[in-house]
C-alpha cells in the first residue's frame, strides 16, 4: 500500500537505485526534495540530464570528459613520455590532487578479478598496447590499488609491457602516513621493508 | 556469539563506502560470508588480512541462520607472500579458490577440504615450478572428497592393471562412473552400451545415446599415469612431475570434463584459463 504520494514513491525508487542508498535513505532524500525550492529542484534535474548528455569517455585515455580528447590529453604542457595506468576515473582525480604527476593517464576501467569473472579482455588493455605502439613513450607507471586484484593486474601488465623495452614502474606500497608501526600487519610491513629507499 | 576459527580468505567485495563483504572458507563452519566494517579505510585494523589467498585467525559474531556474519577481528597466520607477488603462482592459487567458491555452499563444514585447500596453498607458496600440477592435484582430490573419487589403477571391466595394457593404445575414461576401461574391453563396453540403448531400452530413451558417448573420454596411458600420481602422491612432490605439453592438454581437458560431469553448475575457471594462456605465451616466447 502506498502511504505517501505516488510521485514521492517513484522518486524514492529512483534514489534507491543509487549505490550505497537503501530504501530508508532514499525516502528521506525524496522528502528533502519535496521541501526544496522549485529553482533548486530544476537545477538538480538539469544537472543530472546534462551529465548524461555531455559526459563521455576520452577516446585516448578513457577518462571521463566533456570534450574528446580530454583536457589532460590535449594539454601541451603535460609530459607525453610518461603514462600512468589507473583503474578508474576517480584515481585520476586523486592523483591530480597531488600536483606531483605531470604526465598522461590511461584508465583501465577496473582490475583483473578472475574470481568475479573479470578477465583481461574486459579491461582497456588492448587500447593501452595500441597507444604504446606510437613513438615517444619512455615510462609506464602502474598505479593500481594495493589489493589482490590490483596486484594481479600489475603483474599481468608488467609481463605484457616489459618485452616492449620501455621502463615499467609501480607506485610504492607500505604504511600510510599517520599510522603506528606496531599496529601494521605482517603483509603491509614486509612490503614497506621491501620498498625502502636510501635517504 | 563471539566465535574463533582459522580460515582462508576466498574473495572480497566492496560494501558501502568503507566496508567489505568477505567470503571465507573456515575450518569449523565451511564457507561463510562476513561484513568487515571500515575495512577499506586507510587506518583499518584489518590491514591486508582480508585479501584473498591469506590464511587468517578469524574472530566473528556468529548467529545461526544469518547469511552475513559480523567480522570482529582478523589476524594473518600465513600471508603467502610469494603467491601474492608472482603472477603464475597467483593465478594457480586463484583457480583453486575459484573452484572452492563455486562448489561449496554456505556453512557446510568440511575439515578435510579445509586441510586440502591449506596444504595446496602451502605448496603453491613453496614450489618453484609447474604450479598447474597443484591445481590439477587439487581438482582431482576435491572430486574425491565430494564422493566422486576416480578409479585410475585398473580396468573397470576386466580388472587388468594399467601396466598390463600399457602397449595396447588408448584407454577410455568413463566420466560418469569415474572408471577406466582398457583398450581390449572398450569396444565390448561400447557394444553393451549400444545394445542397452537400442535393443532393450524403450524408444523414448534412445535419444540419450549421444550424451552417453560424450560421457566417455579417450585417455592415453601416459596421461593415466600422471593422473594417478596427481591423485596419490604427496602434495609436496606433485610440482616435480614432468610431462609433455600434449599430456598436459589431455589432463586439463579430462579433468574439466570429469568435474563438469559431476558438478553441473560448474562454470569454466577464469583464473586457470588466464594461467594457461600466459604459460603458453611464455613458452612460445
PDB file of N, CA, C and O in Angstrom, chain A residues 91-121:
ATOM      1  N   UNK A  91      40.566   7.573  -9.697  1.00  0.00           N
ATOM      2  CA  UNK A  91      42.000   7.503  -9.381  1.00  0.00           C
ATOM      3  C   UNK A  91      42.756   8.651 -10.060  1.00  0.00           C
ATOM      4  O   UNK A  91      43.752   9.151  -9.531  1.00  0.00           O
ATOM      5  N   UNK A  92      42.287   9.053 -11.261  1.00  0.00           N
ATOM      6  CA  UNK A  92      42.901  10.204 -11.945  1.00  0.00           C
ATOM      7  C   UNK A  92      42.726  11.448 -11.077  1.00  0.00           C
ATOM      8  O   UNK A  92      43.674  12.203 -10.843  1.00  0.00           O
ATOM      9  N   UNK A  93      41.493  11.621 -10.557  1.00  0.00           N
ATOM     10  CA  UNK A  93      41.209  12.770  -9.688  1.00  0.00           C
ATOM     11  C   UNK A  93      42.140  12.773  -8.478  1.00  0.00           C
ATOM     12  O   UNK A  93      42.721  13.803  -8.123  1.00  0.00           O
ATOM     13  N   UNK A  94      42.281  11.616  -7.834  1.00  0.00           N
ATOM     14  CA  UNK A  94      43.113  11.503  -6.631  1.00  0.00           C
ATOM     15  C   UNK A  94      44.563  11.874  -6.954  1.00  0.00           C
ATOM     16  O   UNK A  94      45.206  12.613  -6.194  1.00  0.00           O
ATOM     17  N   UNK A  95      45.082  11.388  -8.091  1.00  0.00           N
ATOM     18  CA  UNK A  95      46.474  11.670  -8.451  1.00  0.00           C
ATOM     19  C   UNK A  95      46.661  13.139  -8.862  1.00  0.00           C
ATOM     20  O   UNK A  95      47.698  13.742  -8.572  1.00  0.00           O
ATOM     21  N   UNK A  96      45.650  13.695  -9.533  1.00  0.00           N
ATOM     22  CA  UNK A  96      45.740  15.105  -9.948  1.00  0.00           C
ATOM     23  C   UNK A  96      45.790  16.037  -8.738  1.00  0.00           C
ATOM     24  O   UNK A  96      46.433  17.078  -8.768  1.00  0.00           O
ATOM     25  N   UNK A  97      45.106  15.634  -7.650  1.00  0.00           N
ATOM     26  CA  UNK A  97      45.091  16.447  -6.434  1.00  0.00           C
ATOM     27  C   UNK A  97      46.491  16.603  -5.845  1.00  0.00           C
ATOM     28  O   UNK A  97      46.778  17.561  -5.140  1.00  0.00           O
ATOM     29  N   UNK A  98      47.375  15.635  -6.101  1.00  0.00           N
ATOM     30  CA  UNK A  98      48.721  15.695  -5.518  1.00  0.00           C
ATOM     31  C   UNK A  98      49.572  16.782  -6.184  1.00  0.00           C
ATOM     32  O   UNK A  98      50.568  17.228  -5.602  1.00  0.00           O
ATOM     33  N   UNK A  99      49.228  17.144  -7.438  1.00  0.00           N
ATOM     34  CA  UNK A  99      50.016  18.121  -8.199  1.00  0.00           C
ATOM     35  C   UNK A  99      51.442  17.664  -8.446  1.00  0.00           C
ATOM     36  O   UNK A  99      52.339  18.470  -8.680  1.00  0.00           O
ATOM     37  N   UNK A 100      51.687  16.370  -8.320  1.00  0.00           N
ATOM     38  CA  UNK A 100      53.042  15.829  -8.455  1.00  0.00           C
ATOM     39  C   UNK A 100      53.271  15.236  -9.842  1.00  0.00           C
ATOM     40  O   UNK A 100      54.384  15.220 -10.334  1.00  0.00           O
ATOM     41  N   UNK A 101      52.199  14.730 -10.437  1.00  0.00           N
ATOM     42  CA  UNK A 101      52.348  13.999 -11.689  1.00  0.00           C
ATOM     43  C   UNK A 101      51.980  14.889 -12.872  1.00  0.00           C
ATOM     44  O   UNK A 101      50.886  15.458 -12.906  1.00  0.00           O
ATOM     45  N   UNK A 102      52.874  14.979 -13.835  1.00  0.00           N
ATOM     46  CA  UNK A 102      52.640  15.877 -14.980  1.00  0.00           C
ATOM     47  C   UNK A 102      52.518  15.117 -16.305  1.00  0.00           C
ATOM     48  O   UNK A 102      52.540  15.714 -17.373  1.00  0.00           O
ATOM     49  N   UNK A 103      52.449  13.799 -16.222  1.00  0.00           N
ATOM     50  CA  UNK A 103      52.359  13.006 -17.455  1.00  0.00           C
ATOM     51  C   UNK A 103      50.915  12.775 -17.886  1.00  0.00           C
ATOM     52  O   UNK A 103      50.011  13.506 -17.495  1.00  0.00           O
ATOM     53  N   UNK A 104      50.700  11.724 -18.688  1.00  0.00           N
ATOM     54  CA  UNK A 104      49.365  11.381 -19.177  1.00  0.00           C
ATOM     55  C   UNK A 104      48.829  10.165 -18.409  1.00  0.00           C
ATOM     56  O   UNK A 104      49.571   9.511 -17.676  1.00  0.00           O
ATOM     57  N   UNK A 105      47.540   9.875 -18.600  1.00  0.00           N
ATOM     58  CA  UNK A 105      46.913   8.754 -17.892  1.00  0.00           C
ATOM     59  C   UNK A 105      46.369   7.726 -18.871  1.00  0.00           C
ATOM     60  O   UNK A 105      46.156   8.024 -20.044  1.00  0.00           O
ATOM     61  N   UNK A 106      46.117   6.530 -18.348  1.00  0.00           N
ATOM     62  CA  UNK A 106      45.314   5.551 -19.085  1.00  0.00           C
ATOM     63  C   UNK A 106      44.413   4.845 -18.068  1.00  0.00           C
ATOM     64  O   UNK A 106      44.906   4.234 -17.115  1.00  0.00           O
ATOM     65  N   UNK A 107      43.096   4.944 -18.274  1.00  0.00           N
ATOM     66  CA  UNK A 107      42.144   4.336 -17.327  1.00  0.00           C
ATOM     67  C   UNK A 107      41.728   2.956 -17.853  1.00  0.00           C
ATOM     68  O   UNK A 107      41.194   2.840 -18.957  1.00  0.00           O
ATOM     69  N   UNK A 108      41.970   1.921 -17.052  1.00  0.00           N
ATOM     70  CA  UNK A 108      41.681   0.553 -17.497  1.00  0.00           C
ATOM     71  C   UNK A 108      40.199   0.198 -17.406  1.00  0.00           C
ATOM     72  O   UNK A 108      39.712  -0.687 -18.099  1.00  0.00           O
ATOM     73  N   UNK A 109      39.488   0.862 -16.509  1.00  0.00           N
ATOM     74  CA  UNK A 109      38.068   0.540 -16.315  1.00  0.00           C
ATOM     75  C   UNK A 109      37.854  -0.621 -15.373  1.00  0.00           C
ATOM     76  O   UNK A 109      36.831  -1.302 -15.443  1.00  0.00           O
ATOM     77  N   UNK A 110      38.802  -0.861 -14.472  1.00  0.00           N
ATOM     78  CA  UNK A 110      38.662  -1.936 -13.480  1.00  0.00           C
ATOM     79  C   UNK A 110      39.991  -2.636 -13.283  1.00  0.00           C
ATOM     80  O   UNK A 110      41.039  -2.140 -13.701  1.00  0.00           O
ATOM     81  N   UNK A 111      39.935  -3.804 -12.635  1.00  0.00           N
ATOM     82  CA  UNK A 111      41.152  -4.590 -12.411  1.00  0.00           C
ATOM     83  C   UNK A 111      40.833  -6.060 -12.668  1.00  0.00           C
ATOM     84  O   UNK A 111      39.667  -6.467 -12.600  1.00  0.00           O
ATOM     85  N   UNK A 112      41.874  -6.832 -12.964  1.00  0.00           N
ATOM     86  CA  UNK A 112      41.700  -8.270 -13.199  1.00  0.00           C
ATOM     87  C   UNK A 112      41.118  -8.921 -11.953  1.00  0.00           C
ATOM     88  O   UNK A 112      41.676  -8.768 -10.866  1.00  0.00           O
ATOM     89  N   UNK A 113      40.023  -9.619 -12.106  1.00  0.00           N
ATOM     90  CA  UNK A 113      39.449 -10.305 -10.955  1.00  0.00           C
ATOM     91  C   UNK A 113      38.793 -11.599 -11.422  1.00  0.00           C
ATOM     92  O   UNK A 113      37.574 -11.670 -11.579  1.00  0.00           O
ATOM     93  N   UNK A 114      39.620 -12.621 -11.680  1.00  0.00           N
ATOM     94  CA  UNK A 114      39.071 -13.870 -12.199  1.00  0.00           C
ATOM     95  C   UNK A 114      37.987 -14.446 -11.288  1.00  0.00           C
ATOM     96  O   UNK A 114      37.056 -15.093 -11.752  1.00  0.00           O
ATOM     97  N   UNK A 115      38.101 -14.182  -9.964  1.00  0.00           N
ATOM     98  CA  UNK A 115      37.112 -14.733  -9.034  1.00  0.00           C
ATOM     99  C   UNK A 115      35.727 -14.118  -9.274  1.00  0.00           C
ATOM    100  O   UNK A 115      34.717 -14.698  -8.912  1.00  0.00           O
ATOM    101  N   UNK A 116      35.700 -12.921  -9.871  1.00  0.00           N
ATOM    102  CA  UNK A 116      34.417 -12.294 -10.201  1.00  0.00           C
ATOM    103  C   UNK A 116      34.139 -12.382 -11.700  1.00  0.00           C
ATOM    104  O   UNK A 116      33.252 -11.700 -12.212  1.00  0.00           O
ATOM    105  N   UNK A 117      34.942 -13.150 -12.415  1.00  0.00           N
ATOM    106  CA  UNK A 117      34.728 -13.327 -13.855  1.00  0.00           C
ATOM    107  C   UNK A 117      35.279 -12.195 -14.710  1.00  0.00           C
ATOM    108  O   UNK A 117      34.917 -12.079 -15.872  1.00  0.00           O
ATOM    109  N   UNK A 118      36.128 -11.326 -14.133  1.00  0.00           N
ATOM    110  CA  UNK A 118      36.701 -10.221 -14.920  1.00  0.00           C
ATOM    111  C   UNK A 118      38.086 -10.646 -15.436  1.00  0.00           C
ATOM    112  O   UNK A 118      39.013 -10.857 -14.651  1.00  0.00           O
ATOM    113  N   UNK A 119      38.200 -10.780 -16.737  1.00  0.00           N
ATOM    114  CA  UNK A 119      39.463 -11.180 -17.353  1.00  0.00           C
ATOM    115  C   UNK A 119      40.097 -10.019 -18.098  1.00  0.00           C
ATOM    116  O   UNK A 119      39.535  -8.922 -18.144  1.00  0.00           O
ATOM    117  N   UNK A 120      41.287 -10.230 -18.710  1.00  0.00           N
ATOM    118  CA  UNK A 120      41.997  -9.153 -19.416  1.00  0.00           C
ATOM    119  C   UNK A 120      41.171  -8.530 -20.535  1.00  0.00           C
ATOM    120  O   UNK A 120      41.290  -7.351 -20.824  1.00  0.00           O
ATOM    121  N   UNK A 121      40.298  -9.361 -21.173  1.00  0.00           N
ATOM    122  CA  UNK A 121      39.503  -8.853 -22.297  1.00  0.00           C
ATOM    123  C   UNK A 121      38.438  -7.855 -21.843  1.00  0.00           C
ATOM    124  O   UNK A 121      37.880  -7.134 -22.664  1.00  0.00           O
TER     125      UNK A 121
END
